[in-house]
mmCIF file of C-alpha atoms and ligand atoms in Angstrom:
data_model
loop_
_atom_site.group_PDB
_atom_site.id
_atom_site.type_symbol
_atom_site.label_atom_id
_atom_site.label_comp_id
_atom_site.label_asym_id
_atom_site.label_seq_id
_atom_site.Cartn_x
_atom_site.Cartn_y
_atom_site.Cartn_z
ATOM 1 C CA MET A 1 0.000 0.000 0.000
ATOM 2 C CA ALA A 2 1.375 3.441 -0.901
ATOM 3 C CA ARG A 3 2.020 5.507 2.172
ATOM 4 C CA ARG A 4 0.354 8.897 2.546
ATOM 5 C CA THR A 5 2.778 11.626 1.561
ATOM 6 C CA HIS A 6 2.656 15.303 2.467
ATOM 7 C CA THR A 7 4.780 17.774 0.564
ATOM 8 C CA VAL A 8 6.184 20.373 2.948
ATOM 9 C CA ALA A 9 8.210 23.430 1.962
ATOM 10 C CA CYS A 10 10.990 24.050 4.444
ATOM 11 C CA LEU A 11 12.177 27.639 4.948
ATOM 12 C CA PRO A 12 14.748 27.550 7.759
ATOM 13 C CA GLY A 13 15.581 31.247 7.293
ATOM 14 C CA ASP A 14 17.983 33.121 9.553
ATOM 15 C CA GLY A 15 19.725 32.983 12.918
ATOM 16 C CA ILE A 16 18.630 29.982 14.974
ATOM 17 C CA GLY A 17 15.984 29.134 12.344
ATOM 18 C CA PRO A 18 18.019 26.425 10.574
ATOM 19 C CA GLU A 19 19.109 24.813 13.867
ATOM 20 C CA VAL A 20 15.619 24.469 15.306
ATOM 21 C CA VAL A 21 14.007 23.492 11.997
ATOM 22 C CA ALA A 22 16.488 20.635 11.576
ATOM 23 C CA GLU A 23 15.312 19.201 14.902
ATOM 24 C CA ALA A 24 11.638 19.781 14.083
ATOM 25 C CA ARG A 25 12.121 17.850 10.849
ATOM 26 C CA LYS A 26 13.789 15.014 12.664
ATOM 27 C CA ALA A 27 10.924 14.802 15.141
ATOM 28 C CA VAL A 28 8.280 14.958 12.424
ATOM 29 C CA ASP A 29 10.034 12.332 10.311
ATOM 30 C CA ALA A 30 10.191 10.061 13.365
ATOM 31 C CA ALA A 31 6.465 10.624 13.974
ATOM 32 C CA ALA A 32 5.743 9.901 10.312
ATOM 33 C CA ALA A 33 7.723 6.659 10.394
ATOM 34 C CA ARG A 34 5.878 5.638 13.552
ATOM 35 C CA PHE A 35 2.399 6.485 12.249
ATOM 36 C CA GLY A 36 2.724 5.305 8.664
ATOM 37 C CA PHE A 37 3.055 8.336 6.433
ATOM 38 C CA ARG A 38 5.898 10.343 4.943
ATOM 39 C CA LEU A 39 6.949 13.919 4.455
ATOM 40 C CA ASP A 40 8.388 15.069 1.190
ATOM 41 C CA TRP A 41 10.519 18.073 2.167
ATOM 42 C CA VAL A 42 11.313 20.787 -0.378
ATOM 43 C CA ASP A 43 14.063 23.172 0.759
ATOM 44 C CA TYR A 44 14.155 26.896 0.106
ATOM 45 C CA ASP A 45 17.068 29.156 1.011
ATOM 46 C CA LEU A 46 15.018 32.340 1.477
ATOM 47 C CA GLY A 47 16.278 34.768 4.105
ATOM 48 C CA ALA A 48 19.101 37.177 4.838
ATOM 49 C CA ASP A 49 21.895 35.321 2.976
ATOM 50 C CA ARG A 50 19.980 35.061 -0.269
ATOM 51 C CA TYR A 51 18.782 38.651 0.018
ATOM 52 C CA LEU A 52 22.304 40.005 0.571
ATOM 53 C CA ARG A 53 23.665 37.853 -2.273
ATOM 54 C CA THR A 54 20.952 38.403 -4.888
ATOM 55 C CA GLY A 55 18.567 41.115 -3.654
ATOM 56 C CA GLU A 56 15.710 38.594 -3.737
ATOM 57 C CA VAL A 57 13.340 38.263 -0.796
ATOM 58 C CA LEU A 58 10.456 36.228 -2.220
ATOM 59 C CA PRO A 59 10.738 35.713 -5.979
ATOM 60 C CA GLU A 60 7.444 35.203 -7.848
ATOM 61 C CA THR A 61 8.565 31.773 -9.053
ATOM 62 C CA VAL A 62 9.122 30.625 -5.473
ATOM 63 C CA LEU A 63 5.776 32.044 -4.360
ATOM 64 C CA LYS A 64 4.092 30.071 -7.138
ATOM 65 C CA GLU A 65 5.819 26.881 -6.051
ATOM 66 C CA LEU A 66 4.833 27.482 -2.426
ATOM 67 C CA CYS A 67 1.181 27.682 -3.462
ATOM 68 C CA GLU A 68 1.418 24.057 -4.577
ATOM 69 C CA VAL A 69 2.736 22.421 -1.382
ATOM 70 C CA GLY A 70 0.736 20.917 1.478
ATOM 71 C CA ALA A 71 2.241 23.143 4.173
ATOM 72 C CA VAL A 72 5.164 25.444 4.903
ATOM 73 C CA LEU A 73 7.507 25.098 7.884
ATOM 74 C CA LEU A 74 9.437 28.277 8.625
ATOM 75 C CA GLY A 75 12.263 28.818 11.115
ATOM 76 C CA ALA A 76 12.758 32.545 11.539
ATOM 77 C CA VAL A 77 13.518 35.612 9.459
ATOM 78 C CA GLY A 78 15.578 38.705 10.178
ATOM 79 C CA ARG A 79 19.215 39.514 10.892
ATOM 80 C CA PRO A 80 20.907 42.651 12.201
ATOM 81 C CA ASP A 81 22.804 43.245 8.930
ATOM 82 C CA VAL A 82 19.551 43.586 6.976
ATOM 83 C CA ALA A 83 17.423 46.701 7.509
ATOM 84 C CA PRO A 84 14.422 46.049 9.794
ATOM 85 C CA GLY A 85 11.285 45.182 7.855
ATOM 86 C CA VAL A 86 12.919 44.013 4.606
ATOM 87 C CA LEU A 87 12.618 40.327 5.412
ATOM 88 C CA GLU A 88 9.783 40.583 7.935
ATOM 89 C CA ARG A 89 7.508 42.456 5.516
ATOM 90 C CA GLY A 90 8.930 41.051 2.289
ATOM 91 C CA LEU A 91 8.882 37.403 3.279
ATOM 92 C CA LEU A 92 6.855 36.571 6.386
ATOM 93 C CA LEU A 93 4.073 39.147 6.112
ATOM 94 C CA ARG A 94 3.959 38.758 2.345
ATOM 95 C CA LEU A 95 3.371 35.024 2.739
ATOM 96 C CA ARG A 96 0.661 35.678 5.322
ATOM 97 C CA PHE A 97 -1.088 38.030 2.882
ATOM 98 C CA GLU A 98 -0.509 36.184 -0.402
ATOM 99 C CA LEU A 99 -1.574 32.832 1.028
ATOM 100 C CA ASP A 100 -4.443 34.538 2.884
ATOM 101 C CA LEU A 101 -3.385 32.987 6.187
ATOM 102 C CA TYR A 102 -6.068 34.800 8.089
ATOM 103 C CA VAL A 103 -5.737 33.005 11.426
ATOM 104 C CA ASN A 104 -2.605 33.123 13.538
ATOM 105 C CA LEU A 105 -3.195 30.406 16.088
ATOM 106 C CA ARG A 106 -1.020 30.662 19.181
ATOM 107 C CA PRO A 107 -1.479 28.186 22.004
ATOM 108 C CA VAL A 108 -0.383 29.576 25.375
ATOM 109 C CA ARG A 109 0.242 26.513 27.462
ATOM 110 C CA LEU A 110 2.410 26.034 30.521
ATOM 111 C CA TYR A 111 3.750 22.505 30.230
ATOM 112 C CA PRO A 112 4.486 20.381 33.305
ATOM 113 C CA GLY A 113 8.025 20.878 34.575
ATOM 114 C CA VAL A 114 8.461 24.267 32.913
ATOM 115 C CA PRO A 115 8.892 27.099 35.418
ATOM 116 C CA SER A 116 6.541 30.056 34.965
ATOM 117 C CA PRO A 117 7.413 33.505 36.287
ATOM 118 C CA LEU A 118 3.931 33.593 37.851
ATOM 119 C CA ALA A 119 4.225 32.565 41.485
ATOM 120 C CA GLY A 120 1.923 29.734 42.442
ATOM 121 C CA LYS A 121 0.599 29.087 38.932
ATOM 122 C CA GLY A 122 0.806 25.680 37.297
ATOM 123 C CA PRO A 123 -0.198 23.984 34.039
ATOM 124 C CA GLU A 124 -3.882 23.967 35.010
ATOM 125 C CA ASP A 125 -3.892 27.784 35.254
ATOM 126 C CA VAL A 126 -2.191 28.600 31.950
ATOM 127 C CA ASP A 127 -3.850 26.871 29.012
ATOM 128 C CA MET A 128 -5.364 29.143 26.413
ATOM 129 C CA LEU A 129 -5.594 29.479 22.675
ATOM 130 C CA VAL A 130 -5.111 32.897 21.129
ATOM 131 C CA VAL A 131 -6.709 33.361 17.715
ATOM 132 C CA ARG A 132 -5.015 36.399 16.220
ATOM 133 C CA GLU A 133 -6.399 37.947 13.040
ATOM 134 C CA ASN A 134 -3.486 37.755 10.619
ATOM 135 C CA THR A 135 -4.212 39.661 7.404
ATOM 136 C CA GLU A 136 -5.707 43.008 8.428
ATOM 137 C CA GLY A 137 -5.495 45.657 11.131
ATOM 138 C CA LEU A 138 -2.374 47.763 11.395
ATOM 139 C CA TYR A 139 -0.278 45.200 9.526
ATOM 140 C CA VAL A 140 -1.586 46.023 6.046
ATOM 141 C CA GLY A 141 0.881 48.845 5.459
ATOM 142 C CA ALA A 142 -1.796 51.439 4.680
ATOM 143 C CA GLY A 143 -0.370 54.843 5.401
ATOM 144 C CA GLY A 144 2.375 57.149 4.412
ATOM 145 C CA THR A 145 4.810 59.855 5.297
ATOM 146 C CA ALA A 146 4.694 63.468 4.226
ATOM 147 C CA HIS A 147 7.492 66.052 4.527
ATOM 148 C CA ARG A 148 9.909 63.354 5.642
ATOM 149 C CA GLY A 149 12.875 64.717 7.556
ATOM 150 C CA SER A 150 11.429 68.197 7.905
ATOM 151 C CA PRO A 151 9.984 69.616 11.130
ATOM 152 C CA ALA A 152 6.555 69.289 9.525
ATOM 153 C CA GLU A 153 6.900 65.552 9.025
ATOM 154 C CA VAL A 154 3.705 63.527 9.361
ATOM 155 C CA ALA A 155 3.287 59.745 9.366
ATOM 156 C CA THR A 156 0.031 57.815 9.218
ATOM 157 C CA GLU A 157 -0.609 54.121 9.722
ATOM 158 C CA THR A 158 -4.189 53.073 9.118
ATOM 159 C CA ALA A 159 -5.791 49.921 10.494
ATOM 160 C CA LEU A 160 -8.046 48.054 8.086
ATOM 161 C CA ASN A 161 -10.880 45.975 9.512
ATOM 162 C CA SER A 162 -13.309 44.453 7.044
ATOM 163 C CA ARG A 163 -16.556 42.808 8.083
ATOM 164 C CA ALA A 164 -15.614 39.709 6.100
ATOM 165 C CA GLY A 165 -12.091 39.630 7.529
ATOM 166 C CA VAL A 166 -13.232 40.014 11.119
ATOM 167 C CA GLU A 167 -16.077 37.559 10.726
ATOM 168 C CA ARG A 168 -14.034 34.695 9.300
ATOM 169 C CA CYS A 169 -11.523 35.060 12.123
ATOM 170 C CA VAL A 170 -14.199 35.182 14.830
ATOM 171 C CA ARG A 171 -15.986 32.186 13.279
ATOM 172 C CA TYR A 172 -12.770 30.190 13.398
ATOM 173 C CA ALA A 173 -12.269 31.138 17.069
ATOM 174 C CA ALA A 174 -15.865 30.194 17.896
ATOM 175 C CA ALA A 175 -15.387 26.781 16.293
ATOM 176 C CA ARG A 176 -12.242 26.207 18.367
ATOM 177 C CA ALA A 177 -14.084 27.346 21.509
ATOM 178 C CA LEU A 178 -16.841 24.805 20.853
ATOM 179 C CA ASP A 179 -14.129 22.097 20.754
ATOM 180 C CA ARG A 180 -12.897 23.247 24.157
ATOM 181 C CA ASP A 181 -15.083 24.660 26.921
ATOM 182 C CA GLY A 182 -17.427 26.757 24.784
ATOM 183 C CA ARG A 183 -16.085 30.133 25.936
ATOM 184 C CA MET A 184 -14.534 32.843 23.771
ATOM 185 C CA THR A 185 -13.142 36.172 24.957
ATOM 186 C CA LEU A 186 -12.944 39.052 22.516
ATOM 187 C CA VAL A 187 -9.959 41.268 23.354
ATOM 188 C CA HIS A 188 -10.019 44.768 21.880
ATOM 189 C CA LYS A 189 -10.076 48.390 22.956
ATOM 190 C CA THR A 190 -13.680 49.302 22.225
ATOM 191 C CA ASN A 191 -13.603 52.250 24.635
ATOM 192 C CA VAL A 192 -11.089 54.110 22.460
ATOM 193 C CA LEU A 193 -11.074 52.413 19.048
ATOM 194 C CA THR A 194 -14.797 52.971 18.687
ATOM 195 C CA HIS A 195 -15.004 52.324 14.931
ATOM 196 C CA SER A 196 -13.120 49.054 14.628
ATOM 197 C CA GLY A 197 -14.129 48.054 18.152
ATOM 198 C CA ASP A 198 -17.789 48.357 17.241
ATOM 199 C CA LEU A 199 -17.280 46.203 14.154
ATOM 200 C CA TRP A 200 -15.448 43.507 16.146
ATOM 201 C CA MET A 201 -18.022 43.603 18.967
ATOM 202 C CA ARG A 202 -21.107 43.361 16.774
ATOM 203 C CA THR A 203 -19.532 40.613 14.710
ATOM 204 C CA ALA A 204 -18.503 38.623 17.784
ATOM 205 C CA ARG A 205 -22.007 38.964 19.289
ATOM 206 C CA GLU A 206 -23.641 37.764 16.076
ATOM 207 C CA VAL A 207 -21.293 34.818 15.731
ATOM 208 C CA ALA A 208 -21.834 33.932 19.404
ATOM 209 C CA ASP A 209 -25.619 34.059 18.957
ATOM 210 C CA GLN A 210 -25.446 31.848 15.888
ATOM 211 C CA THR A 211 -23.026 29.281 17.288
ATOM 212 C CA GLY A 212 -23.982 29.136 20.952
ATOM 213 C CA VAL A 213 -20.512 30.151 22.123
ATOM 214 C CA ARG A 214 -20.423 32.106 25.394
ATOM 215 C CA LEU A 215 -18.872 35.472 24.636
ATOM 216 C CA ASP A 216 -16.775 37.467 27.107
ATOM 217 C CA TYR A 217 -15.131 40.760 26.410
ATOM 218 C CA CYS A 218 -11.955 42.299 27.808
ATOM 219 C CA HIS A 219 -10.082 45.497 26.940
ATOM 220 C CA VAL A 220 -6.536 44.715 25.836
ATOM 221 C CA ASP A 221 -4.871 46.585 28.691
ATOM 222 C CA ALA A 222 -6.976 44.777 31.258
ATOM 223 C CA ALA A 223 -6.294 41.511 29.441
ATOM 224 C CA CYS A 224 -2.558 42.031 30.076
ATOM 225 C CA LEU A 225 -3.256 42.475 33.765
ATOM 226 C CA HIS A 226 -5.490 39.401 33.988
ATOM 227 C CA MET A 227 -3.079 37.236 32.013
ATOM 228 C CA VAL A 228 -0.562 37.804 34.778
ATOM 229 C CA ASN A 229 -2.876 37.872 37.822
ATOM 230 C CA ASP A 230 -5.533 35.378 36.807
ATOM 231 C CA PRO A 231 -4.613 33.564 33.568
ATOM 232 C CA GLY A 232 -7.132 30.789 34.288
ATOM 233 C CA ARG A 233 -9.975 33.131 33.347
ATOM 234 C CA PHE A 234 -9.032 32.851 29.659
ATOM 235 C CA ASP A 235 -9.551 29.923 27.327
ATOM 236 C CA VAL A 236 -10.040 30.955 23.684
ATOM 237 C CA ILE A 237 -9.112 34.583 23.005
ATOM 238 C CA VAL A 238 -9.929 36.230 19.692
ATOM 239 C CA THR A 239 -8.284 39.523 18.846
ATOM 240 C CA ASP A 240 -6.945 41.769 16.138
ATOM 241 C CA ASN A 241 -3.542 41.525 14.515
ATOM 242 C CA LEU A 242 -1.436 43.910 16.607
ATOM 243 C CA PHE A 243 -3.154 43.178 19.925
ATOM 244 C CA GLY A 244 -2.610 39.495 19.190
ATOM 245 C CA ASP A 245 1.061 40.047 18.421
ATOM 246 C CA ILE A 246 1.662 41.797 21.733
ATOM 247 C CA LEU A 247 -0.581 39.595 23.837
ATOM 248 C CA THR A 248 1.058 36.392 22.621
ATOM 249 C CA ASP A 249 4.531 37.522 23.621
ATOM 250 C CA LEU A 250 3.101 38.126 27.088
ATOM 251 C CA GLY A 251 1.456 34.721 26.768
ATOM 252 C CA ALA A 252 4.799 33.150 25.926
ATOM 253 C CA ALA A 253 6.331 34.782 29.007
ATOM 254 C CA ILE A 254 3.723 33.431 31.428
ATOM 255 C CA ALA A 255 4.013 29.996 29.808
ATOM 256 C CA GLY A 256 7.702 29.882 30.658
ATOM 257 C CA GLY A 257 9.257 31.766 27.759
ATOM 258 C CA LEU A 258 9.604 31.753 24.014
ATOM 259 C CA GLY A 259 11.212 28.312 24.070
ATOM 260 C CA THR A 260 7.846 26.559 23.884
ATOM 261 C CA ALA A 261 5.744 29.146 21.993
ATOM 262 C CA ALA A 262 4.404 27.637 18.763
ATOM 263 C CA SER A 263 2.263 29.173 16.071
ATOM 264 C CA ALA A 264 0.228 28.247 13.035
ATOM 265 C CA ASN A 265 -0.615 30.730 10.287
ATOM 266 C CA LEU A 266 -3.735 29.130 8.905
ATOM 267 C CA ASN A 267 -5.826 29.330 5.838
ATOM 268 C CA PRO A 268 -8.610 27.121 7.184
ATOM 269 C CA GLY A 269 -10.236 27.126 3.745
ATOM 270 C CA SER A 270 -13.877 27.723 3.023
ATOM 271 C CA GLY A 271 -15.888 25.876 0.484
ATOM 272 C CA PRO A 272 -14.610 23.758 -2.385
ATOM 273 C CA GLY A 273 -11.616 24.479 -4.582
ATOM 274 C CA TRP A 274 -7.985 25.263 -4.005
ATOM 275 C CA VAL A 275 -6.927 26.109 -0.461
ATOM 276 C CA ALA A 276 -3.576 27.760 0.116
ATOM 277 C CA PRO A 277 -1.041 25.903 2.263
ATOM 278 C CA SER A 278 -0.772 27.022 5.877
ATOM 279 C CA LEU A 279 2.496 28.119 7.458
ATOM 280 C CA PHE A 280 3.921 27.018 10.779
ATOM 281 C CA GLU A 281 6.623 28.854 12.733
ATOM 282 C CA PRO A 282 7.963 29.161 16.250
ATOM 283 C CA VAL A 283 7.178 32.568 17.763
ATOM 284 C CA HIS A 284 10.742 33.198 18.972
ATOM 285 C CA GLY A 285 12.299 34.780 15.888
ATOM 286 C CA SER A 286 15.896 34.475 14.686
ATOM 287 C CA ALA A 287 17.727 35.245 17.984
ATOM 288 C CA PRO A 288 21.025 36.101 16.232
ATOM 289 C CA ASP A 289 22.768 36.500 19.600
ATOM 290 C CA ILE A 290 22.628 32.759 20.283
ATOM 291 C CA ALA A 291 22.745 31.453 16.699
ATOM 292 C CA GLY A 292 25.322 28.697 16.310
ATOM 293 C CA THR A 293 25.808 28.160 20.060
ATOM 294 C CA GLY A 294 23.543 25.099 20.340
ATOM 295 C CA ARG A 295 21.619 26.836 23.103
ATOM 296 C CA ALA A 296 18.375 27.471 21.201
ATOM 297 C CA SER A 297 15.483 25.292 22.301
ATOM 298 C CA PRO A 298 13.986 23.392 19.360
ATOM 299 C CA ILE A 299 10.766 22.775 21.310
ATOM 300 C CA ALA A 300 8.774 25.699 19.852
ATOM 301 C CA ALA A 301 9.708 24.570 16.338
ATOM 302 C CA VAL A 302 8.798 20.963 17.149
ATOM 303 C CA LEU A 303 5.439 22.045 18.592
ATOM 304 C CA SER A 304 4.799 24.213 15.524
ATOM 305 C CA ALA A 305 5.549 21.192 13.340
ATOM 306 C CA GLY A 306 3.046 19.294 15.510
ATOM 307 C CA LEU A 307 0.397 21.904 14.698
ATOM 308 C CA MET A 308 1.336 21.316 11.057
ATOM 309 C CA LEU A 309 0.757 17.559 11.342
ATOM 310 C CA ASP A 310 -2.610 18.229 12.933
ATOM 311 C CA HIS A 311 -3.535 20.571 10.087
ATOM 312 C CA LEU A 312 -2.432 17.972 7.535
ATOM 313 C CA GLY A 313 -4.895 15.539 9.088
ATOM 314 C CA GLU A 314 -2.272 13.497 10.966
ATOM 315 C CA ARG A 315 -4.051 13.913 14.298
ATOM 316 C CA GLU A 316 -2.615 10.848 16.035
ATOM 317 C CA ALA A 317 0.934 11.728 15.076
ATOM 318 C CA ALA A 318 0.405 15.331 16.165
ATOM 319 C CA ALA A 319 -0.893 14.251 19.565
ATOM 320 C CA ALA A 320 1.976 11.776 19.953
ATOM 321 C CA LEU A 321 4.502 14.457 19.101
ATOM 322 C CA GLU A 322 3.082 16.728 21.789
ATOM 323 C CA ARG A 323 3.188 13.878 24.315
ATOM 324 C CA ALA A 324 6.831 13.255 23.373
ATOM 325 C CA VAL A 325 7.615 16.927 23.994
ATOM 326 C CA ILE A 326 5.820 16.796 27.357
ATOM 327 C CA ALA A 327 7.894 13.756 28.292
ATOM 328 C CA VAL A 328 11.212 15.368 27.342
ATOM 329 C CA LEU A 329 10.607 18.940 28.536
ATOM 330 C CA PRO A 330 11.064 18.584 32.305
ATOM 331 C CA GLY A 331 14.621 17.257 31.859
ATOM 332 C CA ALA A 332 15.574 19.359 28.842
ATOM 333 C CA ALA A 333 17.451 22.173 30.613
ATOM 334 C CA GLY A 334 21.177 22.007 29.974
ATOM 335 C CA TYR A 335 20.916 19.926 26.807
ATOM 336 C CA SER A 336 21.846 21.282 23.386
ATOM 337 C CA THR A 337 19.446 21.974 20.522
ATOM 338 C CA LYS A 338 20.429 18.713 18.849
ATOM 339 C CA GLU A 339 20.313 16.625 22.013
ATOM 340 C CA ILE A 340 16.777 17.781 22.792
ATOM 341 C CA GLY A 341 15.772 17.066 19.178
ATOM 342 C CA ASP A 342 17.221 13.551 19.442
ATOM 343 C CA GLN A 343 15.384 12.895 22.701
ATOM 344 C CA ILE A 344 12.063 13.967 21.185
ATOM 345 C CA ALA A 345 12.629 11.846 18.071
ATOM 346 C CA VAL A 346 13.346 8.796 20.244
ATOM 347 C CA ALA A 347 10.333 9.495 22.473
ATOM 348 C CA VAL A 348 7.956 9.876 19.537
ATOM 349 C CA SER A 349 9.152 6.721 17.835
ATOM 350 C CA ARG A 350 8.195 4.814 21.016
ATOM 351 C CA GLU A 351 4.730 6.351 21.083
ATOM 352 C CA VAL A 352 1.676 4.191 20.663
ATOM 353 C CA SER A 353 -1.678 5.269 19.281
ATOM 354 C CA ALA A 354 -3.829 6.988 21.876
HETATM 355 C C1 IPM B 1 5.393 37.453 15.088
HETATM 356 C C2 IPM B 1 6.459 38.437 14.735
HETATM 357 C C3 IPM B 1 6.084 39.130 13.429
HETATM 358 C C4 IPM B 1 4.794 39.869 13.664
HETATM 359 C C5 IPM B 1 7.172 40.055 12.858
HETATM 360 C C6 IPM B 1 8.488 39.346 12.697
HETATM 361 C C7 IPM B 1 6.739 40.666 11.564
HETATM 362 O O1 IPM B 1 6.651 39.339 15.768
HETATM 363 O O2 IPM B 1 5.168 36.514 14.305
HETATM 364 O O3 IPM B 1 4.767 37.598 16.149
HETATM 365 O O4 IPM B 1 4.803 41.017 14.130
HETATM 366 O O5 IPM B 1 3.743 39.311 13.381
HETATM 367 MN MN1 MN B 2 5.407 38.945 17.541
#
């Protein structure tokens, strides 16, 4: 019998990206061998090196090829010798927009054995799912500068919020909430951002009415406070692009740091026809200061690859991979990137079906 095969584009990128992606691949290949499918990896050298050598960030030909794969696994982009924004906007954000990856799914989970900076809080207190809108808001680049460099200089940055864009994101969050405990908290700033806040609020209320999800609301500043003082009050959070960016770094901190923070940039698809591949990346970024030292944790990349397996329909393998991470994590401190990757690969190859 032919084994199921998933074609995955691999974009290790910059800094610690290649180191952690190598371990994520190893873990995923071990899971695939254990659960009877295979990954067909296609490598791309996009990132700072290629940009500095050729001036290319995301050539059209590559973008076309990426549209044809099953999923994309990305390490990190950005390096101090490339101007800020060139790779972030030109590669990562461009992929989010071109592939219409409208959900940025970021689990905030404190795993057993991982110390949290929150005194007295354990895994049962920190377990939430942030659904960040990923194609609109302040990230669209709508704005401009006038009289640059003069005392009269003016800069604008306009947030775009479309009914359709907000609604599809909120509907996704509501569906996830119904899989969990049926609660969804909208995080926004409706007391100040009255135009976009009103759109988000009305949309969330309508979706809640239609789906039966229980809707809570929290201003983003208060949400920061509660995430630290009382994280257990949150389960599924739905929020706009920039709030979600900021909130999930705070989420990573309370869950013990960026070492375990995974993310999925999803195009969940709607209706028949072609659906763009989704993109999976650790939240931590390229961390050039520790690149090449073997000190980067591959866990966030492994967990992101686990989200990828889940999205590809390999649910059992995804769950087994997460269990393998949970088994390895408590003893992982002090081991190198590669050693942790090896331990996870061994643990997952011993996994049995749940
Ligand atoms: C993230 C990152 C990106 C973002 C940057 C690198 C553009 O911070 O994925 O959270 O702001 O979305
Ligand atoms: Mn971020």
